Amino acid sequence: MSISVRRLSYGIGAEVLGVDLRRPLPGEDIATIRRAWVDNGILLLRDQNITPEQHIAFSARFGKLDDHSALFKYRHPQHPEIFIVSTKPNADGSPSDTRETGVNWHSDLSYTLRPAMGSLLYCREIPDVGGDTQFANMFLAYQTLSEGMKKMIEPLQAVHDYAWAIHDTEKGRDSAKAEAHKKVNPPVKQPMVRVHPETGRKALYVSEGITTHIAGMNHDESRAILSYLFEHSVRPENTYRHHWRPQDLILWDNRSVMHKALRDRVPGTHRHMHRTTVLGEPSGELYKA
Ligand SMILES: O=C(O)CCC(=O)C(=O)O
Ligand SMILES: [Fe+2]
């Protein structure tokens, strides 16, 4: 069966048909998938009845995988390459720590000096309604800015801080947790406009969930500019919203895409996902206030 690719929406994404990840794919199919992935930002592969081993093996064709040491509590017990995002309570009945993972717009690991190239999220369980994920095309977000705005932000860097990312959970600001994370993940400065290493295209690289302010500006100045950019990035025509089916696998390119897990879960229903993470190129530098 040969591979075909069809677009999912105006703004972002494509579905890949004709692949079965239970068997290793030939190199030319991996090259086709990688090209479609980079060009479309996200790829959907439906009906993949795969084991964690097959998920890891496919992911590793695209680069070195993260062992999720920064998020060690939520790793799969047998497979550190798999990060579990689940709403299901823990064995002792306490709520899952990852029930609120990714609920604000972000790009994976942008708060580190080696942000993720790609993430591959696999759906194991999903309710009929809710549990959706939304994606935004940051190439398009950059392209649709005015020339004046592009010129102004191009040389700037912005601060990405994981402690900020986790402050806004159901529990409110959990400073003990935020402080512990700050030690592992101190704030970093990232370029506001990132040049995609494979295509040379420019993408906007700030996100509401993780970016605190623009380096070298005061918070009021910074807030005005960032608020505009956040709003601009996630205009509906720039995004795609996915309602998952079990056995869907979605790949996103963190260098040109932001994503967000929607808070649309119907009480009493549950969702269980497995993610692998492909490491990317080094980017940014440590931020000293
Ligand atoms: O669960 C989701 O829909 C996305 C969670 C997330 O941000 C991630 O796995 O990177
Ligand atoms: Fe994420």
XYZ file of C-alpha atoms and ligand atoms in Angstrom:
300
model
C 0.000 0.000 0.000
C 1.430 3.349 -0.891
C 1.418 6.361 1.395
C -0.921 9.249 0.712
C -1.313 12.548 2.517
C -4.435 14.722 2.769
C -4.792 18.032 4.540
C -6.859 18.246 7.710
C -7.682 21.958 7.710
C -6.780 25.319 6.197
C -4.369 26.285 8.960
C -2.458 23.166 9.857
C -2.187 19.413 9.672
C -2.497 16.422 7.398
C -3.606 12.823 7.664
C -1.301 10.092 6.431
C -2.978 7.044 4.935
C -1.494 3.700 3.997
C 0.912 3.060 6.863
C 0.888 0.272 9.415
C 3.288 0.894 12.286
C 3.237 -2.705 13.487
C 6.036 -3.348 11.012
C 9.212 -1.318 10.487
C 8.785 1.055 7.544
C 11.365 1.320 4.764
C 13.646 4.357 4.867
C 11.887 6.043 1.941
C 8.543 5.911 3.780
C 10.164 7.483 6.851
C 11.585 10.220 4.596
C 8.119 10.819 3.059
C 6.542 11.011 6.503
C 9.221 13.375 7.803
C 8.733 15.726 4.825
C 4.940 15.710 5.247
C 5.394 16.285 8.997
C 7.653 19.324 8.554
C 5.454 20.758 5.761
C 2.136 20.303 7.578
C 3.181 20.820 11.212
C 1.122 17.919 12.484
C 0.353 14.477 11.084
C -2.510 12.188 12.016
C -2.129 8.420 11.619
C -5.362 6.598 12.439
C -6.063 2.996 13.450
C -2.549 2.143 14.605
C -2.893 -0.870 16.880
C 0.587 -0.583 18.386
C 2.418 -1.637 21.534
C 4.652 0.751 23.529
C 7.659 -0.963 21.870
C 6.301 -0.245 18.381
C 5.477 3.348 19.340
C 9.063 3.828 20.595
C 10.612 2.090 17.569
C 8.698 4.289 15.103
C 9.509 7.481 17.065
C 13.214 6.642 17.212
C 13.372 6.711 13.393
C 13.164 10.514 13.649
C 15.924 11.134 16.199
C 17.110 10.607 19.743
C 14.255 10.180 22.206
C 13.916 11.998 25.509
C 13.914 9.751 28.595
C 11.675 12.306 30.349
C 14.070 12.740 33.250
C 12.654 16.249 33.763
C 9.228 14.658 34.220
C 10.365 11.378 35.764
C 7.290 10.820 37.930
C 5.042 10.367 34.923
C 7.141 7.961 32.887
C 5.886 4.551 31.897
C 7.271 2.139 34.520
C 8.919 -0.125 31.904
C 9.640 2.448 29.197
C 11.229 5.794 30.194
C 10.758 6.927 26.567
C 7.008 7.019 27.206
C 5.434 9.846 29.145
C 1.908 9.064 30.331
C -0.768 11.756 30.105
C -3.813 10.449 31.913
C -6.868 11.653 33.760
C -7.264 8.334 35.550
C -6.734 8.422 39.337
C -3.614 6.752 40.779
C -3.809 3.263 42.323
C -4.304 4.827 45.791
C -7.272 6.868 44.519
C -5.426 10.220 44.457
C -5.916 12.355 41.327
C -3.506 11.889 38.419
C -0.682 14.446 38.349
C -0.963 14.697 34.577
C -4.715 15.352 34.401
C -3.921 19.009 33.673
C -0.825 18.495 31.519
C -0.580 20.888 28.605
C -3.774 22.828 29.229
C -2.180 26.141 28.261
C -0.697 26.838 24.823
C 2.911 25.677 24.598
C 5.640 23.992 22.602
C 7.194 20.977 24.327
C 10.433 21.568 26.264
C 10.757 25.219 25.093
C 11.795 25.899 28.713
C 14.995 23.872 28.213
C 18.136 24.437 26.153
C 17.243 21.444 24.016
C 13.595 21.875 23.085
C 11.759 18.949 21.561
C 11.834 18.521 17.796
C 8.731 16.394 17.786
C 6.159 14.753 20.012
C 4.166 11.644 19.090
C 0.988 11.305 21.143
C -0.943 8.045 21.022
C -4.515 7.654 22.207
C -5.264 4.524 24.248
C -8.582 5.586 25.778
C -10.870 8.518 25.034
C -14.470 9.314 25.904
C -17.000 9.858 23.086
C -17.115 13.543 23.935
C -14.203 15.763 24.988
C -10.509 15.228 25.573
C -9.669 17.211 22.414
C -6.290 18.741 21.584
C -5.843 21.989 19.658
C -2.854 22.864 17.464
C -1.663 26.218 16.041
C 0.573 26.858 13.035
C 3.380 29.192 14.120
C 4.769 29.605 10.581
C 1.414 31.065 9.614
C 1.315 33.107 12.824
C 4.647 34.696 11.861
C 3.777 35.163 8.171
C 0.542 36.981 8.955
C 2.206 39.643 11.130
C 2.849 43.074 9.623
C 6.334 43.817 8.313
C 6.723 46.362 11.135
C 5.947 43.807 13.846
C 8.188 41.182 12.207
C 11.084 43.643 12.164
C 10.566 44.640 15.779
C 10.419 41.132 17.258
C 12.982 39.450 15.023
C 16.086 40.339 17.118
C 14.346 39.811 20.473
C 14.457 36.969 22.952
C 11.743 35.954 25.383
C 11.936 34.116 28.689
C 10.435 30.609 28.961
C 9.868 29.325 32.481
C 8.430 25.939 33.444
C 7.633 27.162 36.954
C 5.265 29.636 35.259
C 3.815 26.868 33.104
C 2.708 24.815 36.077
C 1.407 27.664 38.241
C -2.018 27.675 36.670
C -3.385 24.279 37.605
C -6.653 23.377 39.270
C -4.908 23.880 42.595
C -3.889 27.452 41.825
C -0.295 28.524 42.366
C 1.540 25.588 43.900
C 4.765 27.307 44.819
C 6.459 24.268 46.421
C 6.038 22.313 43.183
C 7.070 25.330 41.085
C 10.202 25.901 43.205
C 11.224 22.231 42.942
C 10.846 22.390 39.163
C 12.793 25.631 38.947
C 15.889 23.823 40.216
C 15.649 21.198 37.470
C 14.454 23.643 34.809
C 15.760 27.193 35.389
C 14.281 29.875 33.062
C 15.820 30.191 29.600
C 15.804 32.857 26.873
C 14.630 31.735 23.437
C 14.523 33.682 20.166
C 11.037 35.098 19.560
C 11.361 34.152 15.906
C 12.906 30.763 15.298
C 14.360 29.688 11.974
C 13.269 26.129 11.230
C 16.460 24.103 10.814
C 15.049 21.858 8.073
C 13.202 24.392 5.918
C 14.727 27.778 6.790
C 11.184 29.118 7.338
C 10.587 31.490 10.227
C 8.148 30.647 13.003
C 6.908 32.688 15.934
C 8.227 31.057 19.122
C 6.342 32.430 22.121
C 3.515 30.749 23.999
C 0.989 31.845 26.534
C 1.641 28.855 28.792
C 5.401 29.184 29.149
C 6.653 32.611 28.000
C 6.766 35.092 30.889
C 8.166 38.245 29.260
C 10.444 39.719 26.604
C 14.069 39.951 27.735
C 15.197 43.576 28.083
C 11.684 45.058 28.416
C 9.675 45.800 31.503
C 6.647 43.661 32.209
C 4.061 46.242 31.079
C 5.739 46.773 27.703
C 6.269 43.106 27.293
C 2.715 42.167 28.267
C 1.204 44.461 25.622
C 3.264 42.909 22.832
C 2.990 39.317 24.019
C -0.776 39.509 24.606
C -1.210 40.572 21.013
C 1.086 37.803 19.725
C -0.629 35.124 21.827
C -4.046 36.141 20.550
C -2.841 36.434 16.965
C -1.212 32.959 17.026
C -4.338 31.078 17.962
C -6.922 32.644 15.677
C -9.330 29.892 14.636
C -8.194 29.904 10.990
C -4.657 29.231 12.216
C -5.593 26.156 14.239
C -6.917 22.619 14.072
C -8.883 20.919 16.849
C -8.644 17.166 17.048
C -11.240 14.880 18.575
C -9.347 11.669 19.236
C -10.309 8.121 18.444
C -8.577 5.233 20.200
C -5.460 4.189 18.228
C -4.906 7.667 16.753
C -1.280 8.758 16.700
C -0.528 12.461 16.204
C 2.948 13.803 15.474
C 3.640 17.513 15.922
C 6.710 19.574 15.085
C 7.442 21.666 18.186
C 9.603 24.078 16.170
C 6.590 25.351 14.239
C 3.527 24.252 16.225
C 1.963 25.045 19.579
C -0.612 22.814 21.195
C -3.051 22.763 24.058
C -5.091 20.051 25.775
C -8.605 21.452 26.072
C -10.421 21.474 29.398
C -13.439 19.818 27.827
C -13.655 16.623 29.820
C -17.109 15.489 30.866
C -16.981 14.669 34.615
C -16.665 10.940 35.253
C -15.098 10.191 31.863
C -11.422 9.425 31.324
C -8.647 9.758 28.797
C -5.322 7.901 28.652
C -2.470 8.827 26.299
C 1.160 7.808 25.706
C 3.719 10.305 24.390
C 7.220 9.900 23.032
C 9.431 12.934 22.525
C 12.127 13.384 19.867
C 14.872 15.748 20.995
C 15.695 18.719 18.786
C 18.549 21.108 18.112
C 20.005 23.128 21.015
C 18.296 26.528 21.288
C 18.397 29.463 23.684
C 20.517 30.319 26.699
C 20.067 30.446 30.448
C 18.278 33.582 31.625
C 19.756 35.677 34.385
C 17.261 38.265 35.630
O -2.964 15.646 26.270
C -2.862 16.421 25.326
O -3.770 16.600 24.521
C -1.596 17.180 25.143
C -0.760 17.136 26.370
C 0.587 17.750 26.099
O 0.770 18.935 26.137
C 1.683 16.871 25.665
O 1.557 15.644 25.756
O 2.704 17.408 25.245
Fe 2.755 19.391 25.365
